[in-house]
Amino acid sequence: MAVNENLRTPIVSVMGHVDHGKTTLLDMIRGSAVAEGEAGAITQHIGATEVPIENIVTKCGDPSLKDRFIVPGLLFIDTPGHHAFTSLRSRGGALADLAIVIVDINEGFMPQTIESLHILKRFKTPFVVVANKIDRIHGWNPNKNSSFLASYNKQSERVKTDLDNKFYDIVGELYNLGFNSERFDRVGDFQRNIGVIPISAVTGEGISDVLMILLGLAQKFLEGSLHYTAKSPGIGTVLEVKEEKGLGTTIDTILYDGTIKKGDIIVVGSLGDPIQTKIRALLKPRPLSEIKAEEKFQQVAEVTAAVGVKISAPNLEGALAGAPVRVVSPETIDAITAEVKSEIADVQIDTDSVGVTIKADTIGSLEALVNELRKEEIPIRKAHVGDVSNRDIVEVSAIEDPFYSVIIGFNVKVLPDAKEKLQTTSEVTLFRNDVIYRLIDDYKDWAKKQKE
Ligand code: GDP
Ligand code: MG
């Protein structure tokens, strides 16, 4: 078996608590692959890094591996900010095909780690857990870029025991969260067990193991879902909406199917009617070697999935992180516009029934929050993307049932006039947090106290 031309690059997201090492891990994957790969170049995308299969097999030290894998490489998403993973969605599913959950082995699980696991479980996304910062274990003797086992076997018995203890704390925590896991080299069936890989993103120990396990997961779980048609109209997701000097509002987009070209007409999801616009420029980052150049970006004529690309076009101000981007033709524009509109409408909820009111920062986080609340059987009156507004307060203050005169806000601000209103409106209770399950726990604790 060798690389299959019809399979696109799997999209990998790196999730985890702030400071546990996401950025360092990506830098290491990027850096070491650049340093060691002769064949195949690392491509820096907008919001993502592509590591071709050649670089991965070189890194793993066994060129024959190339024949065992069918994917052309891995596309790692550089999640902007620690919450953007909730905008990594596609049509009510996960945008990422695979994920790495990173946890500091010395600190264990934190709220964002747990949240990542909840979301992966819901989307049934295959993932590995990496237990990072093993070089911080007292007495650890680093072996730069070595595989985990090679380095582990060279450590003293005391250090090994120390690592094992910390490691099994993580396995125990995973068990409590409903996942069976084992050290990656002991996992026989990745369908039943999550592989946990001890690594150091600083010394590079275990990185080759991470890449190998990801390729293995892609092989085992994704073969059926990575087929694509290169020349079909592009389909992607907005990762971030960004102002750029000289360009105005642009959308950083992960394209997961088909092709997108300069001059194409696209439909982009927004809070009102979907945006219909014509692509002025497709932009990729300049190679590092040309960093002196005036412009940060270089134009490309077209790109094919899976890629990260910046789209410059008129009227993108209302574009929504997590919303779809679709290339259309005169024949398809009406139907696809309607589809995009209903996709956003499916996530936002408007009812007259009793329930809580939800505000969230992106369409993806709103969807995640709605799903978690439904799981808890907490009724929802209204769920919208956006900051908490004066109108929200007024509406909610009119609700008679105190359990539901509640606003639950995820990663949103309270607008100034709403803040004032809130101070004089004692009947409205506002919950805000940037961790979804914390919000739900806070609400449930509060509701319980109210009942007592
Ligand atoms: P992020 O917030 O998850 O992106 O975390 P960063 O990658 O920014 O890492 C946070 C801090 O931990 C930085 O100071 C890193 O240098 C450090 N760090 C990350 N990985 C390791 C590791 O494997 N070993 C050690 N000793 N420090 C690490
Ligand atoms: Mg970071």
Short mmCIF file of C-alpha atoms and ligand atoms in Angstrom, two decimals:
data_model
loop_
_atom_site.label_atom_id
_atom_site.label_comp_id
_atom_site.label_asym_id
_atom_site.label_seq_id
_atom_site.Cartn_x
_atom_site.Cartn_y
_atom_site.Cartn_z
CA MET A 1 0.00 0.00 0.00
CA ALA A 2 1.28 3.48 -0.75
CA VAL A 3 -0.07 7.00 -0.71
CA ASN A 4 -3.52 6.99 -2.22
CA GLU A 5 -4.01 9.90 -4.61
CA ASN A 6 -7.66 10.26 -3.75
CA LEU A 7 -7.19 10.66 -0.04
CA ARG A 8 -6.69 14.10 1.34
CA THR A 9 -4.45 15.07 4.23
CA PRO A 10 -6.14 14.40 7.57
CA ILE A 11 -6.74 17.50 9.70
CA VAL A 12 -5.34 17.25 13.22
CA SER A 13 -6.20 19.60 16.05
CA VAL A 14 -4.12 20.03 19.19
CA MET A 15 -6.24 20.61 22.28
CA GLY A 16 -5.52 21.08 25.94
CA HIS A 17 -5.22 23.40 28.89
CA VAL A 18 -3.34 26.65 28.47
CA ASP A 19 0.42 26.30 29.09
CA HIS A 20 0.42 22.53 28.85
CA GLY A 21 2.48 22.79 25.65
CA LYS A 22 0.32 23.00 22.50
CA THR A 23 2.41 25.66 20.81
CA THR A 24 5.71 24.08 21.82
CA LEU A 25 4.60 20.70 20.48
CA LEU A 26 3.60 22.20 17.14
CA ASP A 27 6.87 24.12 16.94
CA MET A 28 8.75 20.92 17.64
CA ILE A 29 6.82 18.97 15.01
CA ARG A 30 7.44 21.79 12.56
CA GLY A 31 11.05 22.47 13.50
CA SER A 32 12.34 18.95 13.68
CA ALA A 33 10.55 17.99 10.52
CA VAL A 34 12.11 20.97 8.75
CA ALA A 35 15.52 20.12 10.11
CA GLU A 36 15.40 16.46 9.20
CA GLY A 37 13.34 16.22 6.06
CA GLU A 38 15.20 16.30 2.80
CA ALA A 39 12.32 15.06 0.69
CA GLY A 40 9.06 16.95 0.78
CA ALA A 41 8.83 20.37 2.28
CA ILE A 42 6.87 21.51 5.27
CA THR A 43 4.24 23.92 4.07
CA GLN A 44 3.13 26.71 6.31
CA HIS A 45 -0.57 27.35 5.78
CA ILE A 46 -2.77 30.02 7.20
CA GLY A 47 -3.65 28.71 10.64
CA ALA A 48 -2.14 25.31 9.95
CA THR A 49 1.07 23.42 9.24
CA GLU A 50 1.31 20.59 6.77
CA VAL A 51 3.81 17.82 7.41
CA PRO A 52 4.19 15.52 4.39
CA ILE A 53 4.46 11.79 4.87
CA GLU A 54 8.11 11.84 3.71
CA ASN A 55 9.09 14.04 6.63
CA ILE A 56 7.20 11.90 9.08
CA VAL A 57 8.80 8.65 7.97
CA THR A 58 12.24 10.25 7.97
CA LYS A 59 11.61 11.44 11.48
CA CYS A 60 10.57 7.97 12.51
CA GLY A 61 13.75 6.56 11.02
CA ASP A 62 12.18 3.87 8.84
CA PRO A 63 11.70 4.79 5.16
CA SER A 64 9.82 1.56 4.46
CA LEU A 65 7.00 2.99 6.53
CA LYS A 66 5.97 5.11 3.61
CA ASP A 67 4.60 2.06 1.85
CA ARG A 68 2.42 1.19 4.81
CA PHE A 69 0.54 4.46 4.91
CA ILE A 70 -2.00 5.81 2.52
CA VAL A 71 -2.38 9.44 3.60
CA PRO A 72 -0.17 12.13 2.03
CA GLY A 73 0.73 13.70 5.39
CA LEU A 74 -0.88 15.46 8.32
CA LEU A 75 -2.30 18.99 8.55
CA PHE A 76 -1.96 20.36 12.07
CA ILE A 77 -4.24 23.25 12.96
CA ASP A 78 -2.62 25.98 15.02
CA THR A 79 -5.64 26.64 17.16
CA PRO A 80 -5.77 30.41 17.63
CA GLY A 81 -6.40 31.03 21.30
CA HIS A 82 -7.37 28.27 23.63
CA HIS A 83 -11.05 28.26 22.79
CA ALA A 84 -11.06 28.31 19.08
CA PHE A 85 -11.29 24.55 18.87
CA THR A 86 -15.01 24.98 19.22
CA SER A 87 -14.97 26.77 15.88
CA LEU A 88 -13.35 23.70 14.35
CA ARG A 89 -16.67 22.37 13.17
CA SER A 90 -18.14 21.29 9.89
CA ARG A 91 -21.82 20.64 9.35
CA GLY A 92 -22.54 19.71 12.91
CA GLY A 93 -19.51 17.45 12.99
CA ALA A 94 -15.88 17.91 13.83
CA LEU A 95 -13.67 19.66 11.35
CA ALA A 96 -10.62 17.85 12.67
CA ASP A 97 -10.28 14.25 11.60
CA LEU A 98 -7.91 13.48 14.46
CA ALA A 99 -6.85 15.18 17.66
CA ILE A 100 -4.02 15.36 20.13
CA VAL A 101 -5.03 16.11 23.71
CA ILE A 102 -2.06 17.47 25.57
CA VAL A 103 -1.73 17.30 29.35
CA ASP A 104 1.17 18.35 31.56
CA ILE A 105 2.17 15.07 33.24
CA ASN A 106 3.18 16.99 36.37
CA GLU A 107 -0.14 18.82 36.67
CA GLY A 108 -2.70 16.35 35.39
CA PHE A 109 -6.08 17.18 33.93
CA MET A 110 -7.43 20.71 33.96
CA PRO A 111 -10.83 22.13 32.99
CA GLN A 112 -9.90 22.68 29.36
CA THR A 113 -8.44 19.19 29.04
CA ILE A 114 -11.69 17.73 30.28
CA GLU A 115 -13.70 19.96 27.98
CA SER A 116 -11.64 18.81 25.01
CA LEU A 117 -12.34 15.19 25.92
CA HIS A 118 -16.09 15.85 26.16
CA ILE A 119 -16.12 17.38 22.71
CA LEU A 120 -14.04 14.61 21.15
CA LYS A 121 -16.33 12.03 22.66
CA ARG A 122 -19.40 13.70 21.26
CA PHE A 123 -17.91 13.93 17.78
CA LYS A 124 -16.36 10.45 18.03
CA THR A 125 -13.06 11.90 16.83
CA PRO A 126 -10.12 9.48 17.16
CA PHE A 127 -7.43 10.99 19.37
CA VAL A 128 -4.27 10.35 21.35
CA VAL A 129 -3.40 11.82 24.71
CA VAL A 130 0.13 13.10 25.14
CA ALA A 131 1.53 13.40 28.64
CA ASN A 132 3.91 16.29 28.14
CA LYS A 133 6.91 17.69 30.02
CA ILE A 134 8.45 14.37 31.04
CA ASP A 135 11.82 16.17 31.03
CA ARG A 136 10.63 17.98 34.17
CA ILE A 137 10.48 14.74 36.14
CA HIS A 138 13.18 15.00 38.76
CA GLY A 139 16.34 13.26 37.60
CA TRP A 140 15.17 12.78 34.00
CA ASN A 141 18.07 12.27 31.64
CA PRO A 142 17.07 13.75 28.28
CA ASN A 143 17.78 11.97 24.99
CA LYS A 144 17.06 14.51 22.32
CA ASN A 145 14.45 13.48 19.72
CA SER A 146 14.57 9.89 20.87
CA SER A 147 11.49 7.66 20.84
CA PHE A 148 9.82 7.44 24.23
CA LEU A 149 10.76 3.84 24.94
CA ALA A 150 14.40 4.24 23.95
CA SER A 151 14.72 7.14 26.36
CA TYR A 152 12.62 5.57 29.11
CA ASN A 153 14.77 2.46 29.11
CA LYS A 154 17.84 4.57 29.78
CA GLN A 155 16.40 6.21 32.91
CA SER A 156 17.15 5.16 36.47
CA GLU A 157 14.67 2.90 38.27
CA ARG A 158 13.63 5.77 40.52
CA VAL A 159 12.85 8.04 37.59
CA LYS A 160 10.98 5.26 35.82
CA THR A 161 8.84 4.66 38.91
CA ASP A 162 8.17 8.36 39.25
CA LEU A 163 7.05 8.57 35.62
CA ASP A 164 4.93 5.44 35.92
CA ASN A 165 3.11 6.83 38.95
CA LYS A 166 2.32 10.12 37.26
CA PHE A 167 1.40 8.29 34.11
CA TYR A 168 -1.09 6.04 35.86
CA ASP A 169 -2.69 9.04 37.53
CA ILE A 170 -3.53 10.21 34.03
CA VAL A 171 -4.84 6.80 33.01
CA GLY A 172 -6.97 6.86 36.17
CA GLU A 173 -8.36 10.29 35.40
CA LEU A 174 -9.21 9.19 31.88
CA TYR A 175 -11.00 6.17 33.32
CA ASN A 176 -13.07 8.41 35.57
CA LEU A 177 -14.07 10.40 32.51
CA GLY A 178 -15.21 7.25 30.74
CA PHE A 179 -12.17 6.37 28.63
CA ASN A 180 -10.10 3.22 28.81
CA SER A 181 -6.49 4.06 28.10
CA GLU A 182 -3.04 2.50 28.16
CA ARG A 183 0.48 3.46 27.32
CA PHE A 184 0.52 3.65 23.52
CA ASP A 185 2.94 0.76 23.02
CA ARG A 186 0.66 -1.55 25.01
CA VAL A 187 -2.55 -0.73 23.15
CA GLY A 188 -3.62 -3.69 21.07
CA ASP A 189 -6.87 -2.25 19.77
CA PHE A 190 -7.15 1.51 19.33
CA GLN A 191 -10.90 1.11 18.94
CA ARG A 192 -11.16 0.10 22.59
CA ASN A 193 -8.30 1.94 24.18
CA ILE A 194 -6.93 5.44 23.97
CA GLY A 195 -3.15 5.51 23.56
CA VAL A 196 -1.29 7.77 25.96
CA ILE A 197 2.17 8.91 24.87
CA PRO A 198 4.65 10.40 27.33
CA ILE A 199 6.62 13.13 25.55
CA SER A 200 8.68 16.23 25.98
CA ALA A 201 7.87 18.97 23.51
CA VAL A 202 11.15 20.60 24.47
CA THR A 203 13.60 17.71 24.07
CA GLY A 204 11.59 16.04 21.28
CA GLU A 205 11.37 12.75 23.17
CA GLY A 206 8.29 10.82 22.04
CA ILE A 207 7.45 13.11 19.11
CA SER A 208 8.11 10.38 16.55
CA ASP A 209 5.75 8.13 18.51
CA VAL A 210 3.02 10.78 18.33
CA LEU A 211 3.38 11.06 14.55
CA MET A 212 3.37 7.29 14.10
CA ILE A 213 0.28 6.77 16.24
CA LEU A 214 -1.55 9.56 14.37
CA LEU A 215 -0.75 7.92 11.03
CA GLY A 216 -1.93 4.61 12.44
CA LEU A 217 -5.22 6.17 13.58
CA ALA A 218 -5.70 7.79 10.18
CA GLN A 219 -5.11 4.42 8.53
CA LYS A 220 -7.46 2.57 10.80
CA PHE A 221 -10.33 4.99 11.20
CA LEU A 222 -10.29 7.48 8.38
CA GLU A 223 -9.78 5.65 5.15
CA GLY A 224 -13.47 5.84 4.36
CA SER A 225 -13.86 9.52 5.21
CA LEU A 226 -10.87 11.14 3.52
CA HIS A 227 -11.90 10.57 -0.07
CA TYR A 228 -12.38 13.79 -1.95
CA THR A 229 -12.69 15.12 -5.44
CA ALA A 230 -9.95 17.58 -6.17
CA LYS A 231 -11.83 19.54 -8.79
CA SER A 232 -15.17 19.78 -7.01
CA PRO A 233 -16.28 23.18 -5.61
CA GLY A 234 -14.44 23.96 -2.38
CA ILE A 235 -16.02 23.48 1.03
CA GLY A 236 -14.46 24.85 4.18
CA THR A 237 -14.95 26.33 7.63
CA VAL A 238 -14.11 29.80 8.91
CA LEU A 239 -11.39 29.43 11.53
CA GLU A 240 -11.04 33.11 12.33
CA VAL A 241 -12.32 36.44 11.07
CA LYS A 242 -9.41 38.88 10.98
CA GLU A 243 -8.74 42.49 10.10
CA GLU A 244 -5.59 42.82 8.00
CA LYS A 245 -3.87 46.06 7.18
CA GLY A 246 -4.56 46.99 3.57
CA LEU A 247 -6.96 44.07 3.09
CA GLY A 248 -9.83 44.85 5.43
CA THR A 249 -11.76 41.94 6.87
CA THR A 250 -10.42 38.55 5.82
CA ILE A 251 -11.40 35.01 6.77
CA ASP A 252 -8.83 32.39 7.70
CA THR A 253 -10.40 29.26 6.32
CA ILE A 254 -9.69 25.56 6.54
CA LEU A 255 -10.72 23.98 3.25
CA TYR A 256 -11.61 20.32 3.77
CA ASP A 257 -12.99 19.38 0.38
CA GLY A 258 -12.50 20.38 -3.25
CA THR A 259 -10.75 23.38 -4.77
CA ILE A 260 -11.07 27.12 -4.32
CA LYS A 261 -9.81 29.70 -6.84
CA LYS A 262 -9.21 33.40 -7.02
CA GLY A 263 -12.31 34.96 -8.62
CA ASP A 264 -14.64 32.22 -7.35
CA ILE A 265 -17.97 33.25 -5.90
CA ILE A 266 -18.36 32.02 -2.33
CA VAL A 267 -21.15 31.87 0.20
CA VAL A 268 -20.11 32.43 3.82
CA GLY A 269 -22.25 31.91 6.91
CA SER A 270 -23.14 34.95 8.98
CA LEU A 271 -25.73 35.86 11.58
CA GLY A 272 -28.09 37.37 9.05
CA ASP A 273 -28.42 36.26 5.47
CA PRO A 274 -25.33 34.41 4.25
CA ILE A 275 -22.67 36.56 2.57
CA GLN A 276 -22.28 36.15 -1.19
CA THR A 277 -19.01 37.56 -2.43
CA LYS A 278 -16.25 37.17 -4.98
CA ILE A 279 -12.74 36.16 -3.91
CA ARG A 280 -10.33 39.02 -4.45
CA ALA A 281 -7.26 37.15 -3.31
CA LEU A 282 -6.23 33.83 -1.80
CA LEU A 283 -3.31 34.27 0.54
CA LYS A 284 -0.74 32.01 2.08
CA PRO A 285 2.04 32.94 4.48
CA ARG A 286 5.37 33.84 2.97
CA PRO A 287 8.03 31.17 3.46
CA LEU A 288 10.18 31.92 6.51
CA SER A 289 13.17 32.48 4.24
CA GLU A 290 11.46 35.50 2.72
CA ILE A 291 10.36 37.04 5.95
CA LYS A 292 12.10 40.31 5.11
CA ALA A 293 9.61 40.90 2.33
CA GLU A 294 7.19 43.77 2.85
CA GLU A 295 4.00 41.75 2.70
CA LYS A 296 3.27 39.02 5.19
CA PHE A 297 1.31 37.04 2.62
CA GLN A 298 1.74 35.83 -0.90
CA GLN A 299 -1.07 35.33 -3.38
CA VAL A 300 -1.94 31.98 -4.86
CA ALA A 301 -4.28 31.28 -7.77
CA GLU A 302 -5.96 28.21 -6.28
CA VAL A 303 -5.72 25.69 -3.45
CA THR A 304 -7.02 22.17 -2.94
CA ALA A 305 -8.12 20.47 0.30
CA ALA A 306 -6.95 20.04 2.93
CA VAL A 307 -5.38 23.48 3.38
CA GLY A 308 -5.51 26.56 5.50
CA VAL A 309 -5.88 29.74 3.44
CA LYS A 310 -6.71 33.38 4.01
CA ILE A 311 -9.55 34.68 1.84
CA SER A 312 -9.73 38.36 0.99
CA ALA A 313 -13.07 39.50 -0.42
CA PRO A 314 -15.53 42.39 -0.04
CA ASN A 315 -18.28 42.29 2.60
CA LEU A 316 -16.78 39.74 4.95
CA GLU A 317 -17.44 41.84 8.07
CA GLY A 318 -20.33 39.69 9.26
CA ALA A 319 -18.60 36.33 8.70
CA LEU A 320 -18.82 33.96 11.63
CA ALA A 321 -16.07 31.75 13.05
CA GLY A 322 -17.13 28.15 12.63
CA ALA A 323 -19.49 28.96 9.76
CA PRO A 324 -19.33 27.26 6.35
CA VAL A 325 -17.54 28.64 3.29
CA ARG A 326 -18.82 27.22 0.00
CA VAL A 327 -17.76 27.81 -3.59
CA VAL A 328 -20.83 28.27 -5.77
CA SER A 329 -21.76 28.61 -9.43
CA PRO A 330 -24.70 30.54 -10.93
CA GLU A 331 -26.61 27.23 -10.91
CA THR A 332 -25.92 26.36 -7.29
CA ILE A 333 -25.80 29.74 -5.57
CA ASP A 334 -29.43 29.82 -4.45
CA ALA A 335 -29.57 26.28 -3.15
CA ILE A 336 -26.22 26.54 -1.36
CA THR A 337 -27.10 29.92 0.17
CA ALA A 338 -30.24 28.33 1.59
CA GLU A 339 -28.23 25.39 2.93
CA VAL A 340 -25.72 27.66 4.62
CA LYS A 341 -28.51 29.70 6.12
CA SER A 342 -30.27 26.67 7.52
CA GLU A 343 -27.03 25.28 8.87
CA ILE A 344 -26.58 28.40 10.99
CA ALA A 345 -30.27 28.46 11.85
CA ASP A 346 -30.06 24.86 13.05
CA VAL A 347 -27.54 25.87 15.68
CA GLN A 348 -29.23 29.08 16.81
CA ILE A 349 -32.44 28.49 18.69
CA ASP A 350 -35.49 30.74 18.93
CA THR A 351 -38.55 29.59 20.80
CA ASP A 352 -41.28 30.95 22.98
CA SER A 353 -41.08 28.03 25.34
CA VAL A 354 -39.58 28.08 28.82
CA GLY A 355 -35.88 27.63 29.20
CA VAL A 356 -32.55 29.32 29.69
CA THR A 357 -31.03 31.88 27.33
CA ILE A 358 -27.62 31.18 25.86
CA LYS A 359 -25.01 33.47 24.32
CA ALA A 360 -21.72 32.20 22.90
CA ASP A 361 -18.82 33.62 20.92
CA THR A 362 -18.86 31.36 17.87
CA ILE A 363 -21.29 29.10 16.09
CA GLY A 364 -19.17 26.13 17.15
CA SER A 365 -19.10 27.00 20.84
CA LEU A 366 -22.84 27.69 20.74
CA GLU A 367 -23.42 24.28 19.23
CA ALA A 368 -21.22 22.61 21.85
CA LEU A 369 -22.98 24.42 24.69
CA VAL A 370 -26.45 23.60 23.35
CA ASN A 371 -25.49 19.95 23.06
CA GLU A 372 -24.15 19.74 26.59
CA LEU A 373 -27.25 21.47 28.00
CA ARG A 374 -29.49 19.08 26.11
CA LYS A 375 -27.57 16.16 27.54
CA GLU A 376 -28.37 17.54 30.97
CA GLU A 377 -32.00 18.00 29.92
CA ILE A 378 -31.87 21.71 30.68
CA PRO A 379 -34.48 23.40 28.46
CA ILE A 380 -33.35 26.20 26.16
CA ARG A 381 -35.49 29.17 25.21
CA LYS A 382 -33.03 30.93 23.00
CA ALA A 383 -29.44 30.35 21.87
CA HIS A 384 -27.58 33.00 19.91
CA VAL A 385 -24.07 33.97 18.90
CA GLY A 386 -23.00 37.35 20.29
CA ASP A 387 -22.32 39.36 23.43
CA VAL A 388 -24.93 39.81 26.14
CA SER A 389 -27.04 42.80 25.07
CA ASN A 390 -29.53 45.08 26.70
CA ARG A 391 -32.26 43.35 24.75
CA ASP A 392 -31.25 39.98 26.21
CA ILE A 393 -31.63 41.38 29.72
CA VAL A 394 -35.01 42.92 28.97
CA GLU A 395 -36.33 39.71 27.43
CA VAL A 396 -35.07 37.49 30.20
CA SER A 397 -36.35 39.79 32.95
CA ALA A 398 -39.83 39.21 31.60
CA ILE A 399 -39.59 35.48 32.28
CA GLU A 400 -41.53 34.57 35.39
CA ASP A 401 -39.95 31.25 36.28
CA PRO A 402 -36.82 32.17 38.28
CA PHE A 403 -35.04 29.00 37.12
CA TYR A 404 -35.14 30.27 33.59
CA SER A 405 -34.66 34.00 34.03
CA VAL A 406 -31.09 33.09 33.43
CA ILE A 407 -28.47 33.94 30.81
CA ILE A 408 -25.63 31.51 30.24
CA GLY A 409 -22.74 33.16 28.42
CA PHE A 410 -19.76 31.31 27.00
CA ASN A 411 -16.72 33.42 26.16
CA VAL A 412 -18.83 36.55 25.65
CA LYS A 413 -18.77 40.09 26.98
CA VAL A 414 -21.59 42.00 28.57
CA LEU A 415 -22.19 45.12 26.46
CA PRO A 416 -22.02 48.42 28.41
CA ASP A 417 -25.74 49.23 28.35
CA ALA A 418 -26.53 45.64 29.32
CA LYS A 419 -24.15 45.96 32.26
CA GLU A 420 -26.05 48.98 33.52
CA LYS A 421 -29.38 47.29 33.00
CA LEU A 422 -28.18 44.20 34.83
CA GLN A 423 -27.39 46.24 37.92
CA THR A 424 -30.98 47.39 38.20
CA THR A 425 -32.57 44.11 37.16
CA SER A 426 -32.26 41.80 40.13
CA GLU A 427 -34.47 39.10 38.62
CA VAL A 428 -31.94 38.17 35.94
CA THR A 429 -29.08 35.83 36.86
CA LEU A 430 -26.04 35.79 34.59
CA PHE A 431 -23.55 32.94 34.38
CA ARG A 432 -20.36 33.48 32.47
CA ASN A 433 -17.36 31.24 32.04
CA ASP A 434 -14.95 30.16 29.34
CA VAL A 435 -15.26 26.48 30.14
CA ILE A 436 -18.51 24.89 29.02
CA TYR A 437 -18.98 22.25 31.64
CA ARG A 438 -18.11 24.74 34.39
CA LEU A 439 -21.00 26.87 33.18
CA ILE A 440 -23.33 23.92 33.32
CA ASP A 441 -22.13 22.90 36.78
CA ASP A 442 -22.51 26.48 38.02
CA TYR A 443 -26.06 26.62 36.71
CA LYS A 444 -26.97 23.25 38.18
CA ASP A 445 -25.49 24.13 41.59
CA TRP A 446 -27.34 27.40 41.58
CA ALA A 447 -30.64 25.77 40.55
CA LYS A 448 -30.24 23.21 43.32
CA LYS A 449 -29.68 25.94 45.90
CA GLN A 450 -32.72 27.84 44.65
CA LYS A 451 -34.86 24.76 45.19
CA GLU A 452 -33.73 24.29 48.77
P1 GDP B 1 0.22 26.30 25.26
O1 GDP B 1 -0.40 27.40 26.05
O2 GDP B 1 -0.51 25.00 25.48
O3 GDP B 1 0.42 26.62 23.82
O4 GDP B 1 1.66 26.05 25.94
P2 GDP B 1 3.10 26.50 25.42
O5 GDP B 1 3.54 25.63 24.31
O6 GDP B 1 3.11 27.96 25.20
O7 GDP B 1 3.98 26.10 26.69
C1 GDP B 1 3.86 26.76 27.94
C2 GDP B 1 5.19 26.74 28.65
O8 GDP B 1 5.59 25.41 28.93
C3 GDP B 1 6.33 27.35 27.82
O9 GDP B 1 7.16 28.06 28.70
C4 GDP B 1 7.06 26.14 27.28
O10 GDP B 1 8.42 26.38 27.04
C5 GDP B 1 6.88 25.13 28.39
N1 GDP B 1 6.88 23.75 27.87
C6 GDP B 1 6.11 23.23 26.90
N2 GDP B 1 6.41 21.94 26.71
C7 GDP B 1 7.39 21.63 27.56
C8 GDP B 1 8.14 20.43 27.84
O11 GDP B 1 7.95 19.37 27.25
N3 GDP B 1 9.10 20.52 28.81
C9 GDP B 1 9.34 21.66 29.50
N4 GDP B 1 10.29 21.63 30.43
N5 GDP B 1 8.66 22.80 29.27
C10 GDP B 1 7.71 22.80 28.31
MG MG B 2 -0.17 28.31 22.76
#
